[in-house]
Protein backbone atom coordinates (compact mmCIF):
# COMPACT_ATOMS: atom_id res chain seq x y z
CA UNK A 1 0.00 0.00 0.00
CA UNK A 2 1.09 3.63 -0.28
CA UNK A 3 1.39 3.76 3.51
CA UNK A 4 3.65 0.73 3.60
CA UNK A 5 5.70 2.22 0.78
CA UNK A 6 6.20 5.48 2.70
CA UNK A 7 7.27 3.62 5.85
CA UNK A 8 9.71 1.38 3.98
CA UNK A 9 11.18 4.28 2.02
CA UNK A 10 11.73 6.31 5.18
CA UNK A 11 13.31 3.46 7.11
CA UNK A 12 15.56 2.62 4.18
CA UNK A 13 16.62 6.23 3.73
CA UNK A 14 17.44 6.48 7.43
CA UNK A 15 19.52 3.31 7.29
CA UNK A 16 21.44 4.46 4.23
CA UNK A 17 22.13 7.85 5.76
CA UNK A 18 23.45 6.29 8.97
CA UNK A 19 25.71 4.01 6.96
CA UNK A 20 27.26 7.09 5.34
CA UNK A 21 27.67 9.26 8.46
CA UNK A 22 30.05 8.60 11.35
CA UNK A 23 28.04 7.46 14.37
CA UNK A 24 28.10 9.97 17.26
CA UNK A 25 26.89 7.43 19.81
CA UNK A 26 30.28 6.77 21.41
CA UNK A 27 31.02 10.49 21.62
CA UNK A 28 27.66 11.25 23.23
CA UNK A 29 27.95 8.30 25.61
CA UNK A 30 31.17 9.74 27.04
CA UNK A 31 29.30 12.93 28.02
CA UNK A 32 26.71 11.16 30.19
CA UNK A 33 26.87 11.90 33.90
CA UNK A 34 25.56 9.91 36.88
CA UNK A 35 22.06 11.42 36.66
CA UNK A 36 21.76 10.60 32.96
CA UNK A 37 23.13 7.07 33.35
CA UNK A 38 20.76 6.38 36.25
CA UNK A 39 17.74 7.53 34.25
CA UNK A 40 18.76 5.68 31.09
CA UNK A 41 19.24 2.49 33.09
CA UNK A 42 15.48 2.54 33.82
CA UNK A 43 14.58 2.03 30.14
CA UNK A 44 13.03 -1.24 29.01
CA UNK A 45 15.36 -1.72 26.04
CA UNK A 46 17.53 -4.33 27.76
CA UNK A 47 20.79 -2.40 27.48
CA UNK A 48 22.16 1.12 27.20
CA UNK A 49 23.46 0.30 23.72
CA UNK A 50 19.96 -0.63 22.52
CA UNK A 51 18.49 2.54 24.01
CA UNK A 52 21.15 4.74 22.39
CA UNK A 53 20.52 3.08 19.02
CA UNK A 54 16.84 3.93 19.45
CA UNK A 55 17.82 7.52 20.25
CA UNK A 56 20.10 7.60 17.21
CA UNK A 57 17.29 6.47 14.90
CA UNK A 58 15.00 9.14 16.30
CA UNK A 59 17.72 11.77 15.89
CA UNK A 60 18.29 10.63 12.31
CA UNK A 61 14.56 10.93 11.61
CA UNK A 62 14.57 14.49 12.91
CA UNK A 63 17.59 15.40 10.76
CA UNK A 64 16.06 13.77 7.69
CA UNK A 65 12.73 15.54 8.18
CA UNK A 66 14.47 18.92 8.49
CA UNK A 67 16.47 18.18 5.33
CA UNK A 68 13.40 17.29 3.27
CA UNK A 69 13.79 13.49 3.14
CA UNK A 70 13.30 11.08 1.57
CA UNK A 71 15.56 11.49 -1.44
CA UNK A 72 14.86 10.04 -4.87
CA UNK A 73 18.19 10.60 -6.63
CA UNK A 74 21.92 10.71 -5.88
CA UNK A 75 22.07 14.50 -5.53
CA UNK A 76 19.18 14.55 -3.07
CA UNK A 77 20.73 11.76 -1.03
CA UNK A 78 24.07 13.59 -0.93
CA UNK A 79 22.29 16.55 0.66
CA UNK A 80 20.82 14.27 3.30
CA UNK A 81 24.25 12.84 4.12
CA UNK A 82 25.69 16.35 4.39
CA UNK A 83 22.91 17.34 6.75
CA UNK A 84 23.52 14.23 8.82
CA UNK A 85 27.23 14.98 9.07
CA UNK A 86 26.47 18.52 10.23
CA UNK A 87 23.56 17.99 12.60
CA UNK A 88 23.30 14.39 13.79
CA UNK A 89 25.56 14.75 16.85
CA UNK A 90 23.80 17.82 18.22
CA UNK A 91 20.39 16.32 17.54
CA UNK A 92 21.35 13.10 19.33
CA UNK A 93 22.50 15.09 22.37
CA UNK A 94 19.10 16.81 22.47
CA UNK A 95 17.22 13.53 22.04
CA UNK A 96 19.13 11.80 24.84
CA UNK A 97 18.50 14.76 27.16
CA UNK A 98 14.78 14.59 26.39
CA UNK A 99 14.72 10.82 26.93
CA UNK A 100 16.33 11.30 30.35
CA UNK A 101 13.39 13.51 31.34
CA UNK A 102 10.88 10.98 29.98
CA UNK A 103 12.46 8.18 31.97
CA UNK A 104 12.60 10.24 35.17
CA UNK A 105 8.89 10.96 34.79
CA UNK A 106 8.15 7.30 34.05
CA UNK A 107 10.04 6.20 37.18
CA UNK A 108 7.93 8.59 39.25
CA UNK A 109 4.72 7.12 37.78
CA UNK A 110 5.87 3.56 38.50
CA UNK A 111 6.68 4.51 42.09
CA UNK A 112 3.22 6.00 42.62
CA UNK A 113 1.55 3.00 40.99
CA UNK A 114 3.31 0.66 43.39
CA UNK A 115 2.05 2.63 46.39
CA UNK A 116 -1.65 2.58 45.44
CA UNK A 117 -3.69 -0.47 46.41
CA UNK A 118 -7.29 -1.29 47.14
CA UNK A 119 -10.33 -2.19 45.04
CA UNK A 120 -11.65 1.38 44.86
CA UNK A 121 -8.50 2.49 43.04
CA UNK A 122 -7.85 -0.61 40.95
CA UNK A 123 -9.49 0.48 37.69
CA UNK A 124 -7.74 3.86 37.68
CA UNK A 125 -4.40 2.31 38.55
CA UNK A 126 -4.80 -0.21 35.72
CA UNK A 127 -5.67 2.63 33.33
CA UNK A 128 -2.51 4.56 34.20
CA UNK A 129 -0.42 1.42 33.89
CA UNK A 130 -1.80 0.84 30.40
CA UNK A 131 -1.11 4.47 29.49
CA UNK A 132 2.46 4.19 30.77
CA UNK A 133 3.05 1.03 28.73
CA UNK A 134 1.76 2.79 25.60
CA UNK A 135 4.18 5.69 26.07
CA UNK A 136 7.39 4.04 27.32
CA UNK A 137 8.37 0.71 25.74
CA UNK A 138 11.37 -0.75 23.89
CA UNK A 139 11.72 1.42 20.78
CA UNK A 140 9.54 4.26 22.07
CA UNK A 141 12.05 6.99 21.16
CA UNK A 142 11.81 6.31 17.44
CA UNK A 143 8.14 5.37 17.72
CA UNK A 144 7.24 8.64 19.40
CA UNK A 145 9.70 10.83 17.48
CA UNK A 146 12.13 13.45 18.73
CA UNK A 147 9.68 16.33 18.48
CA UNK A 148 7.14 14.56 20.73
CA UNK A 149 9.41 13.57 23.62
CA UNK A 150 8.70 16.73 25.61
CA UNK A 151 4.99 16.05 25.29
CA UNK A 152 5.48 12.49 26.54
CA UNK A 153 7.21 13.86 29.64
CA UNK A 154 4.22 16.14 30.21
CA UNK A 155 1.75 13.27 29.75
CA UNK A 156 3.65 11.23 32.33
CA UNK A 157 3.77 14.12 34.78
CA UNK A 158 0.02 14.48 34.31
CA UNK A 159 -0.38 10.78 35.09
CA UNK A 160 1.72 11.22 38.22
CA UNK A 161 -0.41 14.17 39.28
CA UNK A 162 -3.51 12.07 38.67
CA UNK A 163 -2.22 9.30 40.91
CA UNK A 164 -1.31 11.82 43.59
CA UNK A 165 -4.91 13.05 43.86
CA UNK A 166 -6.62 9.73 43.11
CA UNK A 167 -7.11 8.54 46.74
CA UNK A 168 -8.97 11.77 47.62
CA UNK A 169 -11.47 11.67 44.73
CA UNK A 170 -11.63 8.22 43.13
CA UNK A 171 -15.18 8.62 41.82
CA UNK A 172 -14.32 11.84 39.97
CA UNK A 173 -11.29 10.11 38.48
CA UNK A 174 -13.44 7.23 37.25
CA UNK A 175 -15.93 9.60 35.64
CA UNK A 176 -13.17 11.31 33.69
CA UNK A 177 -11.58 7.98 32.84
CA UNK A 178 -14.90 6.77 31.39
CA UNK A 179 -15.02 9.81 29.09
CA UNK A 180 -11.47 9.12 27.90
CA UNK A 181 -12.35 5.47 27.28
CA UNK A 182 -15.35 6.52 25.18
CA UNK A 183 -13.07 8.57 22.95
CA UNK A 184 -10.53 5.75 22.77
CA UNK A 185 -13.25 3.32 21.71
CA UNK A 186 -14.38 5.68 18.98
CA UNK A 187 -10.78 5.99 17.80
CA UNK A 188 -10.35 2.22 17.67
CA UNK A 189 -13.58 1.98 15.69
CA UNK A 190 -12.20 4.53 13.24
CA UNK A 191 -8.92 2.62 12.87
CA UNK A 192 -10.72 -0.65 12.20
CA UNK A 193 -12.82 0.98 9.48
CA UNK A 194 -9.89 2.40 7.52
CA UNK A 195 -8.37 0.67 4.48
CA UNK A 196 -4.92 -0.95 4.89
CA UNK A 197 -2.17 1.60 5.40
CA UNK A 198 -4.50 4.53 6.06
CA UNK A 199 -4.12 4.24 9.83
CA UNK A 200 -0.51 5.43 9.57
CA UNK A 201 -1.52 8.74 7.96
CA UNK A 202 -0.38 11.71 10.02
CA UNK A 203 -3.84 13.15 10.54
CA UNK A 204 -5.09 9.78 11.86
CA UNK A 205 -2.08 9.20 14.12
CA UNK A 206 -2.49 12.71 15.52
CA UNK A 207 -5.78 11.67 17.15
CA UNK A 208 -3.87 9.38 19.49
CA UNK A 209 -1.96 12.39 20.82
CA UNK A 210 -5.13 14.47 21.05
CA UNK A 211 -6.46 11.81 23.42
CA UNK A 212 -3.34 12.21 25.57
CA UNK A 213 -4.01 15.96 25.64
CA UNK A 214 -7.57 15.20 26.75
CA UNK A 215 -6.16 13.24 29.68
CA UNK A 216 -4.01 16.23 30.67
CA UNK A 217 -7.05 18.54 30.50
CA UNK A 218 -8.94 16.26 32.90
CA UNK A 219 -6.30 15.10 35.33
CA UNK A 220 -3.64 17.86 35.41
CA UNK A 221 -4.99 21.06 33.90
CA UNK A 222 -2.24 23.18 35.43
CA UNK A 223 0.35 21.47 33.21
CA UNK A 224 -1.35 22.92 30.13
CA UNK A 225 -2.37 21.36 26.83
CA UNK A 226 -1.48 22.04 23.23
Tab-separated table of C-alpha atoms in Angstrom:
chain	number	residue	atom	x	y	z
A	1	UNK	CA	0.000	0.000	0.000
A	2	UNK	CA	1.094	3.634	-0.283
A	3	UNK	CA	1.388	3.762	3.514
A	4	UNK	CA	3.649	0.734	3.600
A	5	UNK	CA	5.703	2.217	0.782
A	6	UNK	CA	6.199	5.482	2.703
A	7	UNK	CA	7.270	3.625	5.850
A	8	UNK	CA	9.706	1.381	3.980
A	9	UNK	CA	11.177	4.280	2.016
A	10	UNK	CA	11.727	6.315	5.176
A	11	UNK	CA	13.307	3.460	7.112
A	12	UNK	CA	15.557	2.616	4.180
A	13	UNK	CA	16.623	6.226	3.726
A	14	UNK	CA	17.436	6.478	7.428
A	15	UNK	CA	19.521	3.311	7.289
A	16	UNK	CA	21.444	4.456	4.228
A	17	UNK	CA	22.131	7.851	5.765
A	18	UNK	CA	23.449	6.294	8.972
A	19	UNK	CA	25.715	4.007	6.957
A	20	UNK	CA	27.258	7.089	5.343
A	21	UNK	CA	27.672	9.260	8.456
A	22	UNK	CA	30.045	8.597	11.347
A	23	UNK	CA	28.040	7.460	14.366
A	24	UNK	CA	28.101	9.966	17.258
A	25	UNK	CA	26.889	7.427	19.815
A	26	UNK	CA	30.282	6.771	21.408
A	27	UNK	CA	31.021	10.491	21.616
A	28	UNK	CA	27.659	11.251	23.230
A	29	UNK	CA	27.948	8.304	25.607
A	30	UNK	CA	31.167	9.736	27.037
A	31	UNK	CA	29.304	12.926	28.023
A	32	UNK	CA	26.714	11.156	30.187
A	33	UNK	CA	26.871	11.902	33.900
A	34	UNK	CA	25.556	9.908	36.876
A	35	UNK	CA	22.056	11.419	36.656
A	36	UNK	CA	21.757	10.602	32.960
A	37	UNK	CA	23.126	7.075	33.352
A	38	UNK	CA	20.764	6.376	36.248
A	39	UNK	CA	17.740	7.532	34.251
A	40	UNK	CA	18.758	5.683	31.094
A	41	UNK	CA	19.240	2.487	33.091
A	42	UNK	CA	15.485	2.538	33.817
A	43	UNK	CA	14.579	2.033	30.142
A	44	UNK	CA	13.032	-1.242	29.013
A	45	UNK	CA	15.365	-1.721	26.041
A	46	UNK	CA	17.531	-4.325	27.759
A	47	UNK	CA	20.792	-2.397	27.484
A	48	UNK	CA	22.161	1.120	27.202
A	49	UNK	CA	23.463	0.302	23.718
A	50	UNK	CA	19.962	-0.627	22.525
A	51	UNK	CA	18.489	2.544	24.007
A	52	UNK	CA	21.146	4.740	22.394
A	53	UNK	CA	20.518	3.083	19.024
A	54	UNK	CA	16.840	3.931	19.447
A	55	UNK	CA	17.818	7.519	20.251
A	56	UNK	CA	20.095	7.600	17.208
A	57	UNK	CA	17.293	6.466	14.902
A	58	UNK	CA	15.000	9.142	16.303
A	59	UNK	CA	17.716	11.771	15.892
A	60	UNK	CA	18.290	10.626	12.314
A	61	UNK	CA	14.564	10.926	11.608
A	62	UNK	CA	14.574	14.493	12.905
A	63	UNK	CA	17.589	15.402	10.757
A	64	UNK	CA	16.059	13.769	7.687
A	65	UNK	CA	12.735	15.543	8.177
A	66	UNK	CA	14.467	18.916	8.489
A	67	UNK	CA	16.471	18.185	5.328
A	68	UNK	CA	13.396	17.287	3.268
A	69	UNK	CA	13.785	13.491	3.135
A	70	UNK	CA	13.303	11.077	1.573
A	71	UNK	CA	15.558	11.494	-1.442
A	72	UNK	CA	14.855	10.042	-4.873
A	73	UNK	CA	18.194	10.604	-6.632
A	74	UNK	CA	21.917	10.715	-5.881
A	75	UNK	CA	22.065	14.501	-5.534
A	76	UNK	CA	19.184	14.548	-3.071
A	77	UNK	CA	20.731	11.765	-1.026
A	78	UNK	CA	24.068	13.588	-0.928
A	79	UNK	CA	22.286	16.552	0.664
A	80	UNK	CA	20.819	14.267	3.302
A	81	UNK	CA	24.250	12.841	4.123
A	82	UNK	CA	25.695	16.346	4.389
A	83	UNK	CA	22.908	17.344	6.748
A	84	UNK	CA	23.519	14.229	8.824
A	85	UNK	CA	27.226	14.979	9.071
A	86	UNK	CA	26.469	18.518	10.229
A	87	UNK	CA	23.564	17.993	12.597
A	88	UNK	CA	23.303	14.394	13.793
A	89	UNK	CA	25.563	14.747	16.845
A	90	UNK	CA	23.803	17.818	18.216
A	91	UNK	CA	20.390	16.323	17.543
A	92	UNK	CA	21.347	13.100	19.327
A	93	UNK	CA	22.500	15.090	22.370
A	94	UNK	CA	19.103	16.812	22.467
A	95	UNK	CA	17.218	13.533	22.043
A	96	UNK	CA	19.130	11.804	24.841
A	97	UNK	CA	18.499	14.761	27.156
A	98	UNK	CA	14.776	14.592	26.387
A	99	UNK	CA	14.717	10.824	26.934
A	100	UNK	CA	16.329	11.299	30.351
A	101	UNK	CA	13.386	13.506	31.344
A	102	UNK	CA	10.877	10.985	29.978
A	103	UNK	CA	12.456	8.182	31.974
A	104	UNK	CA	12.598	10.237	35.168
A	105	UNK	CA	8.889	10.964	34.792
A	106	UNK	CA	8.152	7.299	34.049
A	107	UNK	CA	10.037	6.204	37.181
A	108	UNK	CA	7.931	8.586	39.250
A	109	UNK	CA	4.720	7.124	37.776
A	110	UNK	CA	5.865	3.564	38.503
A	111	UNK	CA	6.682	4.508	42.094
A	112	UNK	CA	3.224	6.001	42.616
A	113	UNK	CA	1.547	3.003	40.993
A	114	UNK	CA	3.307	0.661	43.394
A	115	UNK	CA	2.047	2.629	46.392
A	116	UNK	CA	-1.646	2.575	45.443
A	117	UNK	CA	-3.692	-0.467	46.408
A	118	UNK	CA	-7.293	-1.285	47.145
A	119	UNK	CA	-10.328	-2.191	45.041
A	120	UNK	CA	-11.646	1.382	44.863
A	121	UNK	CA	-8.498	2.494	43.039
A	122	UNK	CA	-7.851	-0.615	40.951
A	123	UNK	CA	-9.486	0.476	37.686
A	124	UNK	CA	-7.743	3.862	37.676
A	125	UNK	CA	-4.397	2.309	38.555
A	126	UNK	CA	-4.802	-0.207	35.717
A	127	UNK	CA	-5.665	2.625	33.332
A	128	UNK	CA	-2.513	4.562	34.200
A	129	UNK	CA	-0.424	1.416	33.894
A	130	UNK	CA	-1.802	0.839	30.395
A	131	UNK	CA	-1.115	4.473	29.490
A	132	UNK	CA	2.461	4.185	30.767
A	133	UNK	CA	3.050	1.030	28.726
A	134	UNK	CA	1.764	2.791	25.599
A	135	UNK	CA	4.182	5.695	26.070
A	136	UNK	CA	7.393	4.039	27.317
A	137	UNK	CA	8.371	0.713	25.744
A	138	UNK	CA	11.370	-0.751	23.887
A	139	UNK	CA	11.718	1.423	20.784
A	140	UNK	CA	9.540	4.265	22.065
A	141	UNK	CA	12.050	6.988	21.162
A	142	UNK	CA	11.805	6.309	17.436
A	143	UNK	CA	8.144	5.367	17.715
A	144	UNK	CA	7.239	8.639	19.395
A	145	UNK	CA	9.696	10.827	17.479
A	146	UNK	CA	12.134	13.447	18.735
A	147	UNK	CA	9.677	16.332	18.484
A	148	UNK	CA	7.138	14.557	20.726
A	149	UNK	CA	9.408	13.572	23.625
A	150	UNK	CA	8.699	16.734	25.614
A	151	UNK	CA	4.987	16.052	25.290
A	152	UNK	CA	5.481	12.486	26.544
A	153	UNK	CA	7.209	13.858	29.642
A	154	UNK	CA	4.218	16.140	30.206
A	155	UNK	CA	1.754	13.266	29.754
A	156	UNK	CA	3.653	11.230	32.330
A	157	UNK	CA	3.771	14.117	34.779
A	158	UNK	CA	0.023	14.482	34.312
A	159	UNK	CA	-0.379	10.783	35.088
A	160	UNK	CA	1.720	11.219	38.225
A	161	UNK	CA	-0.411	14.170	39.283
A	162	UNK	CA	-3.509	12.073	38.672
A	163	UNK	CA	-2.216	9.296	40.912
A	164	UNK	CA	-1.307	11.819	43.589
A	165	UNK	CA	-4.911	13.052	43.856
A	166	UNK	CA	-6.616	9.730	43.108
A	167	UNK	CA	-7.109	8.542	46.738
A	168	UNK	CA	-8.968	11.768	47.622
A	169	UNK	CA	-11.470	11.673	44.726
A	170	UNK	CA	-11.631	8.216	43.129
A	171	UNK	CA	-15.185	8.625	41.819
A	172	UNK	CA	-14.315	11.835	39.966
A	173	UNK	CA	-11.289	10.106	38.477
A	174	UNK	CA	-13.437	7.233	37.253
A	175	UNK	CA	-15.931	9.602	35.638
A	176	UNK	CA	-13.168	11.314	33.686
A	177	UNK	CA	-11.580	7.982	32.839
A	178	UNK	CA	-14.895	6.770	31.391
A	179	UNK	CA	-15.019	9.808	29.090
A	180	UNK	CA	-11.469	9.118	27.904
A	181	UNK	CA	-12.350	5.473	27.284
A	182	UNK	CA	-15.354	6.522	25.177
A	183	UNK	CA	-13.071	8.571	22.954
A	184	UNK	CA	-10.525	5.753	22.768
A	185	UNK	CA	-13.252	3.318	21.714
A	186	UNK	CA	-14.378	5.684	18.975
A	187	UNK	CA	-10.781	5.993	17.796
A	188	UNK	CA	-10.350	2.218	17.666
A	189	UNK	CA	-13.580	1.985	15.689
A	190	UNK	CA	-12.197	4.526	13.238
A	191	UNK	CA	-8.919	2.619	12.874
A	192	UNK	CA	-10.719	-0.649	12.199
A	193	UNK	CA	-12.825	0.984	9.483
A	194	UNK	CA	-9.892	2.397	7.520
A	195	UNK	CA	-8.365	0.674	4.482
A	196	UNK	CA	-4.918	-0.954	4.887
A	197	UNK	CA	-2.166	1.597	5.402
A	198	UNK	CA	-4.497	4.533	6.058
A	199	UNK	CA	-4.117	4.239	9.829
A	200	UNK	CA	-0.513	5.435	9.567
A	201	UNK	CA	-1.523	8.741	7.965
A	202	UNK	CA	-0.376	11.714	10.022
A	203	UNK	CA	-3.845	13.147	10.542
A	204	UNK	CA	-5.091	9.785	11.858
A	205	UNK	CA	-2.081	9.198	14.115
A	206	UNK	CA	-2.493	12.708	15.525
A	207	UNK	CA	-5.784	11.675	17.145
A	208	UNK	CA	-3.865	9.379	19.490
A	209	UNK	CA	-1.961	12.390	20.818
A	210	UNK	CA	-5.126	14.466	21.054
A	211	UNK	CA	-6.465	11.806	23.424
A	212	UNK	CA	-3.341	12.208	25.574
A	213	UNK	CA	-4.010	15.960	25.639
A	214	UNK	CA	-7.572	15.201	26.748
A	215	UNK	CA	-6.160	13.244	29.676
A	216	UNK	CA	-4.014	16.231	30.666
A	217	UNK	CA	-7.051	18.539	30.500
A	218	UNK	CA	-8.940	16.265	32.898
A	219	UNK	CA	-6.299	15.096	35.327
A	220	UNK	CA	-3.642	17.857	35.405
A	221	UNK	CA	-4.993	21.059	33.902
A	222	UNK	CA	-2.240	23.178	35.425
A	223	UNK	CA	0.352	21.469	33.206
A	224	UNK	CA	-1.350	22.917	30.132
A	225	UNK	CA	-2.373	21.363	26.829
A	226	UNK	CA	-1.479	22.044	23.226
